[in-house]
Amino acid sequence: MNDLDVRVAPARSGALRRAAPALLGYAAVRALGLVVLAVWSGARGKDAYTLLTARWDALWYTRVAELGYGYEVRLPNGDVHSNLAFFPLLPWLERLVAAVSPLSYADGGFVVAVLASLAAAWGIFAVADHVYGRRAGVCAVLLWAVLPVGIVQSMAYSESLFTALAAWSLYAVLTGRWVTAGVLAGLAGLTRPVGLAVVAAVWAAGIAAFLRERTRDRTRDRIRDRTPFARHRSTAPADGARPGGHSGAPAPERRAPAPEGARSAPHLPEVRLRRILGMLLAPLGAAGYVLWVGHRTGDGPLGYLDVQAGWRNGFDGGYAFARFVAAKFTSFPSALAGLGLLIGVGLLLRLYVVCVRQRQPLPLLVYAGVVTALALCASSYFGSKPRLLLPAFPLLLPLALALARLRTRRSALVVGAVAVASAVYGAFWLNGSGPP
């Protein structure tokens, strides 16, 4: 998709009505997950709300919101866990909610997560509906809701906020709204390090649009040069005027009809300018925070990498993860887990291949590919990889298409059964090891 050939987006007044079935289904699935979590946690003597708002990364975000940056924990092995590893947009929103309401920072994180998860569901629907139609859009949202780690969407984490910004940025790219796409990509870059995936998607789409325009212009020039009329119209003799015309009057210029949905040529410079502006805005969020961390730590532009190294986190091409999986096969019980991990990675790669074969739009492929690569090739926190893959919703589109082809009753039964299993797993997960 590009500036000259985009599908018309539905009007705002009708967009919410069109997305209503997806949003209602999403809310029902998330409500089921929260109810099961509350019952399970109560039976174990734990507080479900605490699990959602005051454990693991949620504590780090609320501490940033309350005290700002500068807090760190030094572990006995020498590792330094600094809160500079956590990007600032979620803490800023938590602070905003606490400033305008009687809620605490933790409460604000939960409110932001709930609202952002609905915005993410709507954005996923908008993208899938734009590419494959309304039914596939509804199915894509429901599949995202019933993921085994879907409970994270309701936690005071940044996954829901990031997915919302990423989905709407991708939708803006697909509909030719380049400045909006750049602004949302910049905000996504202030939310999580994987915001680079959104930036890459915007830049890939922009570069592809420029290349298509250049190719189209060259083709148009070749056709014009090969057309006798175009080549000789300026030297036509005066007595060669068309019947009914005046001798010596220039013949009217011939123009090929514009393709359906194309913007008129006089607006092309403006469109290109907006595209360039969107591409320039996209990386500002991530680049700005990374450079600020480098300045604060005194380690220069790469200072953020040193902060991540303190958490033993980095990008090693998947070597550490491969060793982690291989270690599972040293004993029989853990070998089953290793086999499950191999199957899971294989399914992810298979889904991406199907996405390519189904010719998903380029920005979706780039975004999903970068998110998947960053998640699988991170050098630590292997138990968090399912959570890190949560924003990679384009991988669900092939499954959504398959589900959309089923009869409504059968697809509802499939989604319902998976939703129950997801709710039970989410409650078990948070009451156990949970997401670090």
Coordinates of C-alpha atoms in Angstrom, one line a residue:
M1 CA 0.0 0.0 0.0
N2 CA 1.2 3.5 -0.7
D3 CA 0.0 7.1 -0.8
L4 CA -1.4 6.7 -4.3
D5 CA -3.3 3.5 -3.8
V6 CA -4.9 3.3 -0.4
R7 CA -8.3 2.0 0.7
V8 CA -10.6 4.6 2.1
A9 CA -10.7 4.3 5.9
P10 CA -14.2 4.3 7.5
A11 CA -15.5 7.5 9.0
R12 CA -14.9 8.0 12.7
S13 CA -18.6 7.8 13.4
G14 CA -18.9 4.4 11.9
A15 CA -15.5 3.0 12.9
L16 CA -16.5 2.3 16.5
R17 CA -19.7 0.6 15.4
R18 CA -17.8 -1.5 13.0
A19 CA -15.3 -2.6 15.6
A20 CA -17.9 -3.1 18.4
P21 CA -18.2 -6.9 18.0
A22 CA -14.5 -7.3 18.3
L23 CA -14.2 -4.9 21.3
L24 CA -17.1 -6.6 23.1
G25 CA -15.7 -10.0 22.5
Y26 CA -12.3 -8.8 23.7
A27 CA -13.8 -7.3 26.9
A28 CA -15.6 -10.6 27.6
V29 CA -12.4 -12.6 27.3
R30 CA -10.5 -10.3 29.5
A31 CA -13.3 -10.2 32.1
L32 CA -13.2 -14.0 32.1
G33 CA -9.5 -14.0 32.7
L34 CA -9.8 -11.6 35.6
V35 CA -12.6 -13.5 37.3
V36 CA -10.7 -16.8 37.1
L37 CA -7.6 -15.0 38.4
A38 CA -9.5 -13.6 41.3
V39 CA -11.1 -17.0 42.2
W40 CA -7.8 -18.9 41.9
S41 CA -5.8 -16.2 43.8
G42 CA -8.4 -16.2 46.6
A43 CA -8.2 -19.9 46.9
R44 CA -4.5 -19.6 47.4
G45 CA -4.7 -16.8 49.9
K46 CA -3.3 -14.2 47.4
D47 CA -4.6 -10.9 46.2
A48 CA -5.3 -10.9 42.4
Y49 CA -5.0 -7.1 42.2
T50 CA -1.5 -7.2 43.8
L51 CA -0.5 -9.7 41.2
L52 CA -1.6 -7.4 38.4
T53 CA -0.2 -4.1 39.8
A54 CA 2.5 -4.6 42.3
R55 CA 4.9 -7.4 41.3
W56 CA 7.9 -7.7 38.9
D57 CA 8.2 -5.0 36.3
A58 CA 5.1 -3.2 37.6
L59 CA 7.0 -2.2 40.7
W60 CA 9.8 -0.7 38.7
Y61 CA 7.4 1.3 36.6
T62 CA 5.6 2.7 39.7
R63 CA 8.9 3.5 41.3
V64 CA 9.9 5.5 38.2
A65 CA 6.5 7.3 38.3
E66 CA 6.9 8.2 42.0
L67 CA 10.6 8.9 42.4
G68 CA 12.0 9.3 38.9
Y69 CA 15.1 7.7 37.5
G70 CA 18.2 6.9 39.4
Y71 CA 17.1 3.9 41.5
E72 CA 19.2 0.7 41.1
V73 CA 19.8 -2.6 42.9
R74 CA 23.2 -4.1 43.2
L75 CA 23.1 -7.9 43.4
P76 CA 25.6 -10.1 45.2
N77 CA 27.1 -11.3 41.9
G78 CA 27.9 -7.7 40.9
D79 CA 25.1 -7.1 38.5
V80 CA 23.4 -3.7 38.6
H81 CA 19.7 -3.5 37.9
S82 CA 19.0 0.2 37.1
N83 CA 15.5 1.6 36.5
L84 CA 17.0 3.3 33.4
A85 CA 16.2 0.1 31.6
F86 CA 12.5 1.0 31.7
F87 CA 11.3 3.4 29.1
P88 CA 9.3 6.4 30.4
L89 CA 5.9 6.7 28.7
L90 CA 4.1 4.3 31.0
P91 CA 5.5 5.9 34.2
W92 CA 4.6 9.3 32.8
L93 CA 1.0 8.2 32.3
E94 CA 0.9 6.6 35.7
R95 CA 2.0 9.9 37.2
L96 CA -0.6 11.8 35.1
V97 CA -3.4 9.5 36.4
A98 CA -2.3 10.0 40.0
A99 CA -2.1 13.8 39.5
V100 CA -5.7 14.1 38.2
S101 CA -7.4 11.5 40.4
P102 CA -7.2 10.0 43.9
L103 CA -5.6 6.8 42.5
S104 CA -2.2 5.6 43.3
Y105 CA 0.6 5.1 40.8
A106 CA -0.1 1.4 40.8
D107 CA -3.8 2.1 40.2
G108 CA -2.9 4.4 37.4
G109 CA -0.8 1.6 35.8
F110 CA -3.8 -0.7 35.9
V111 CA -6.1 1.9 34.4
V112 CA -3.6 2.7 31.6
A113 CA -3.2 -1.0 30.9
V114 CA -7.0 -1.7 30.7
L115 CA -7.6 1.3 28.5
A116 CA -4.6 0.6 26.4
S117 CA -5.6 -3.0 25.9
L118 CA -8.9 -1.9 24.5
A119 CA -7.1 0.6 22.2
A120 CA -4.8 -2.2 21.1
A121 CA -7.7 -4.5 20.4
W122 CA -9.3 -1.7 18.3
G123 CA -6.0 -1.1 16.5
I124 CA -5.6 -4.8 15.7
F125 CA -9.1 -4.9 14.4
A126 CA -8.5 -1.8 12.2
V127 CA -5.4 -3.3 10.6
A128 CA -6.9 -6.8 10.0
D129 CA -10.2 -5.3 8.8
H130 CA -8.3 -3.0 6.4
V131 CA -6.2 -5.9 5.0
Y132 CA -8.6 -8.9 5.1
G133 CA -12.1 -7.7 6.1
R134 CA -14.3 -7.3 9.1
R135 CA -14.7 -10.9 10.0
A136 CA -11.0 -11.6 10.0
G137 CA -10.6 -8.4 12.1
V138 CA -12.9 -9.7 14.8
C139 CA -11.1 -13.1 14.8
A140 CA -7.7 -11.5 15.0
V141 CA -8.8 -9.5 18.1
L142 CA -10.2 -12.6 19.8
L143 CA -7.1 -14.6 19.0
W144 CA -4.9 -11.9 20.6
A145 CA -7.2 -11.9 23.6
V146 CA -7.0 -15.7 24.2
L147 CA -3.2 -16.0 23.9
P148 CA -1.9 -18.1 26.8
V149 CA -0.1 -15.0 28.2
G150 CA -3.1 -12.8 27.5
I151 CA -3.4 -11.9 31.2
V152 CA -0.4 -9.6 30.7
Q153 CA -2.7 -7.4 28.7
S154 CA -4.5 -6.5 32.0
M155 CA -1.3 -6.0 34.1
A156 CA 0.4 -2.7 34.9
Y157 CA 3.0 -3.5 32.2
S158 CA 3.8 -1.7 29.0
E159 CA 2.8 -4.5 26.5
S160 CA -0.7 -3.3 26.0
L161 CA 0.3 0.4 25.7
F162 CA 3.0 -0.5 23.2
T163 CA 0.7 -2.8 21.1
A164 CA -1.9 0.0 20.9
L165 CA 0.6 2.5 19.6
A166 CA 2.2 0.0 17.2
A167 CA -1.1 -1.2 15.8
W168 CA -2.5 2.3 15.2
S169 CA 0.9 3.5 13.7
L170 CA 0.8 0.5 11.3
Y171 CA -2.9 1.4 10.4
A172 CA -1.9 5.0 9.7
V173 CA 0.9 3.8 7.4
L174 CA -1.6 1.5 5.6
T175 CA -4.0 4.3 5.1
G176 CA -1.4 6.9 4.0
R177 CA -1.4 9.0 7.2
W178 CA 2.3 9.4 7.5
V179 CA 2.6 12.1 10.1
T180 CA 0.2 10.3 12.4
A181 CA 2.2 7.1 11.8
G182 CA 5.5 8.9 12.7
V183 CA 4.1 10.4 15.9
L184 CA 2.7 7.1 17.1
A185 CA 5.9 5.3 16.2
G186 CA 7.8 7.9 18.2
L187 CA 5.5 7.3 21.2
A188 CA 6.0 3.6 20.8
G189 CA 9.7 4.2 20.9
L190 CA 9.2 5.9 24.3
T191 CA 7.4 2.8 25.6
R192 CA 9.6 -0.2 25.0
P193 CA 13.0 -0.9 23.3
V194 CA 11.1 -2.9 20.7
G195 CA 9.7 0.4 19.4
L196 CA 12.5 0.0 16.9
A197 CA 10.2 -2.5 15.1
V198 CA 7.6 0.2 14.5
V199 CA 10.3 2.6 13.3
A200 CA 11.5 0.0 10.9
A201 CA 8.0 -0.6 9.6
V202 CA 7.4 3.1 8.9
W203 CA 10.8 3.5 7.2
A204 CA 10.4 0.3 5.1
A205 CA 6.9 1.4 3.9
G206 CA 8.2 4.9 3.2
I207 CA 11.2 3.8 1.2
A208 CA 9.1 1.3 -0.7
A209 CA 6.6 4.1 -1.6
F210 CA 9.5 6.3 -2.9
L211 CA 10.8 3.5 -5.0
R212 CA 7.4 2.7 -6.4
E213 CA 6.9 6.3 -7.3
R214 CA 10.3 6.5 -8.9
T215 CA 9.6 3.4 -11.0
R216 CA 6.2 4.7 -12.0
D217 CA 7.6 8.0 -13.0
R218 CA 10.3 6.3 -15.2
T219 CA 7.7 4.1 -16.8
R220 CA 5.5 7.1 -17.5
D221 CA 8.4 9.0 -19.1
R222 CA 9.3 6.0 -21.3
I223 CA 5.7 5.7 -22.5
R224 CA 5.5 9.4 -23.2
D225 CA 8.8 9.4 -25.1
R226 CA 7.6 6.5 -27.3
T227 CA 4.3 8.1 -28.1
P228 CA 4.4 9.9 -31.5
F229 CA 1.8 12.4 -30.4
A230 CA 3.8 13.3 -27.3
R231 CA 7.0 13.5 -29.2
H232 CA 5.7 15.7 -32.1
R233 CA 2.9 17.7 -30.6
S234 CA 5.1 20.8 -30.0
T235 CA 6.1 20.9 -33.7
A236 CA 2.7 20.3 -35.2
P237 CA 2.1 22.6 -38.2
A238 CA -0.5 25.3 -38.0
D239 CA -2.6 23.8 -40.7
G240 CA -2.7 20.6 -38.8
A241 CA -5.2 21.9 -36.3
R242 CA -8.0 19.5 -35.3
P243 CA -11.3 20.0 -37.0
G244 CA -13.3 22.6 -35.2
G245 CA -10.1 24.2 -33.7
H246 CA -8.3 27.3 -34.6
S247 CA -5.3 27.2 -36.9
G248 CA -2.1 27.5 -34.9
A249 CA -3.8 26.7 -31.5
P250 CA -1.9 24.1 -29.5
A251 CA -3.5 20.8 -29.2
P252 CA -4.8 19.9 -25.7
E253 CA -2.3 17.7 -23.7
R254 CA -3.2 14.1 -23.4
R255 CA -3.3 12.6 -19.9
A256 CA -3.7 9.0 -18.9
P257 CA -6.6 8.5 -16.5
A258 CA -5.6 8.4 -12.9
P259 CA -6.0 5.1 -11.2
E260 CA -9.0 4.7 -8.9
G261 CA -8.4 6.1 -5.5
A262 CA -5.2 8.0 -6.7
R263 CA -4.5 11.4 -5.5
S264 CA -4.2 14.1 -8.1
A265 CA -0.7 14.9 -9.3
P266 CA -0.6 18.5 -7.9
H267 CA -0.7 17.1 -4.4
L268 CA 2.2 14.7 -4.8
P269 CA 4.8 17.0 -3.4
E270 CA 2.7 17.6 -0.3
V271 CA 2.2 13.8 0.1
R272 CA 5.9 13.2 -0.2
L273 CA 6.7 15.9 2.3
R274 CA 4.3 14.4 4.8
R275 CA 5.9 11.0 4.3
I276 CA 9.3 12.4 4.9
L277 CA 8.1 14.2 8.0
G278 CA 6.5 11.0 9.3
M279 CA 9.7 9.1 8.7
L280 CA 11.8 11.7 10.5
L281 CA 9.4 11.7 13.5
A282 CA 9.3 7.9 13.9
P283 CA 12.7 7.3 15.5
L284 CA 12.7 10.4 17.8
G285 CA 11.2 8.7 20.8
A286 CA 13.5 5.8 21.1
A287 CA 16.6 7.8 20.0
G288 CA 15.8 10.6 22.4
Y289 CA 15.5 8.3 25.4
V290 CA 18.6 6.2 24.5
L291 CA 20.7 9.4 24.0
W292 CA 19.4 10.8 27.3
V293 CA 20.4 7.6 29.2
G294 CA 23.8 7.8 27.6
H295 CA 24.2 11.4 28.7
R296 CA 22.9 10.7 32.2
T297 CA 25.2 7.7 32.7
G298 CA 28.2 9.4 31.0
D299 CA 28.7 6.5 28.8
G300 CA 27.8 8.2 25.5
P301 CA 25.3 7.1 22.9
L302 CA 25.7 3.4 23.8
G303 CA 25.1 3.9 27.5
Y304 CA 21.7 2.3 27.3
L305 CA 23.4 -1.0 26.2
D306 CA 25.5 -0.9 29.3
V307 CA 22.3 -0.5 31.4
Q308 CA 20.8 -3.5 29.7
A309 CA 24.1 -5.4 30.3
G310 CA 23.6 -4.8 34.0
W311 CA 20.4 -6.9 33.7
R312 CA 22.4 -9.5 31.7
N313 CA 20.2 -8.7 28.7
G314 CA 21.3 -8.0 25.2
F315 CA 21.1 -9.3 21.6
D316 CA 23.3 -12.3 20.7
G317 CA 21.5 -13.7 17.7
G318 CA 19.8 -16.4 19.7
Y319 CA 22.9 -18.1 20.9
A320 CA 22.0 -18.0 24.6
F321 CA 18.5 -19.1 23.9
A322 CA 19.7 -22.0 21.9
R323 CA 21.9 -23.1 24.7
F324 CA 19.0 -22.7 27.1
V325 CA 16.9 -25.0 25.0
A326 CA 19.7 -27.5 24.5
A327 CA 20.2 -27.8 28.2
K328 CA 16.6 -29.0 28.6
F329 CA 17.5 -32.2 26.8
T330 CA 20.0 -33.3 29.5
S331 CA 17.3 -35.1 31.5
F332 CA 14.0 -36.7 30.7
P333 CA 11.4 -34.4 32.5
S334 CA 13.0 -31.2 31.2
A335 CA 13.4 -32.7 27.7
L336 CA 9.6 -32.4 27.3
A337 CA 9.9 -28.7 28.0
G338 CA 12.7 -28.4 25.5
L339 CA 10.6 -30.2 22.9
G340 CA 7.8 -27.8 23.6
L341 CA 10.1 -24.8 23.1
L342 CA 11.3 -26.2 19.8
I343 CA 7.8 -26.8 18.6
G344 CA 6.8 -23.3 19.7
V345 CA 9.7 -21.6 17.9
G346 CA 8.9 -23.7 14.8
L347 CA 5.3 -22.7 14.9
L348 CA 6.3 -19.0 15.1
L349 CA 8.6 -19.3 12.1
R350 CA 6.0 -21.2 10.2
L351 CA 3.4 -18.5 10.9
Y352 CA 5.8 -15.9 9.6
V353 CA 6.4 -17.8 6.4
V354 CA 2.6 -18.1 5.9
C355 CA 2.4 -14.3 6.5
V356 CA 4.9 -13.8 3.7
R357 CA 3.2 -16.2 1.4
Q358 CA -0.2 -14.5 2.0
R359 CA 1.6 -11.3 0.9
Q360 CA 0.8 -9.3 4.0
P361 CA 1.6 -5.6 3.5
L362 CA 5.3 -4.8 3.9
P363 CA 5.0 -2.8 7.1
L364 CA 3.3 -5.7 8.9
L365 CA 5.9 -8.1 7.7
V366 CA 8.8 -5.9 8.8
Y367 CA 7.2 -5.1 12.2
A368 CA 6.4 -8.7 13.0
G369 CA 9.8 -9.9 11.9
V370 CA 11.7 -7.4 14.0
V371 CA 9.5 -8.1 17.1
T372 CA 10.0 -11.8 16.7
A373 CA 13.8 -11.5 16.1
L374 CA 14.3 -9.3 19.1
A375 CA 12.2 -11.6 21.4
L376 CA 13.9 -14.8 20.3
C377 CA 17.4 -13.5 20.1
A378 CA 17.5 -11.7 23.5
S379 CA 20.3 -13.2 25.6
S380 CA 18.3 -13.6 28.9
Y381 CA 14.9 -13.8 30.6
F382 CA 13.9 -16.8 28.5
G383 CA 10.7 -17.3 30.5
S384 CA 9.6 -13.8 29.4
K385 CA 9.8 -14.6 25.6
P386 CA 6.0 -15.4 25.3
R387 CA 5.3 -12.0 26.9
L388 CA 7.8 -10.2 24.6
L389 CA 6.1 -11.8 21.6
L390 CA 2.7 -10.4 22.7
P391 CA 2.9 -7.3 20.4
A392 CA 3.6 -9.4 17.3
F393 CA -0.1 -9.6 16.4
P394 CA 0.4 -9.8 12.5
L395 CA 1.5 -13.4 13.1
L396 CA -2.1 -14.1 14.2
L397 CA -3.6 -13.0 10.9
P398 CA -3.2 -16.3 9.1
L399 CA -5.0 -18.0 12.0
A400 CA -7.6 -15.3 12.0
L401 CA -8.3 -16.0 8.3
A402 CA -8.7 -19.7 8.9
L403 CA -11.0 -19.0 11.9
A404 CA -13.0 -16.6 9.8
R405 CA -13.8 -19.3 7.2
L406 CA -15.5 -21.5 9.8
R407 CA -19.2 -21.2 10.6
T408 CA -20.0 -18.7 13.3
R409 CA -21.1 -21.3 15.8
R410 CA -18.0 -23.4 15.3
S411 CA -15.6 -20.5 15.5
A412 CA -17.4 -19.3 18.7
L413 CA -16.9 -22.7 20.3
V414 CA -13.2 -22.8 19.4
V415 CA -12.6 -19.3 20.8
G416 CA -14.7 -20.0 23.9
A417 CA -12.8 -23.2 24.7
V418 CA -9.4 -21.5 24.1
A419 CA -10.5 -18.5 26.2
V420 CA -11.3 -20.8 29.2
A421 CA -8.0 -22.6 28.9
S422 CA -6.2 -19.2 28.6
A423 CA -7.9 -17.9 31.7
V424 CA -7.0 -20.9 33.7
Y425 CA -3.4 -20.8 32.5
G426 CA -3.1 -17.1 33.2
A427 CA -4.3 -17.6 36.8
F428 CA -1.9 -20.5 37.3
W429 CA 1.0 -18.5 35.8
L430 CA 0.6 -15.4 37.9
N431 CA 0.1 -17.4 41.0
G432 CA 3.3 -19.3 40.2
S433 CA 6.5 -18.1 38.5
G434 CA 4.7 -15.4 36.5
P435 CA 6.4 -12.9 34.1
P436 CA 9.6 -11.5 35.5

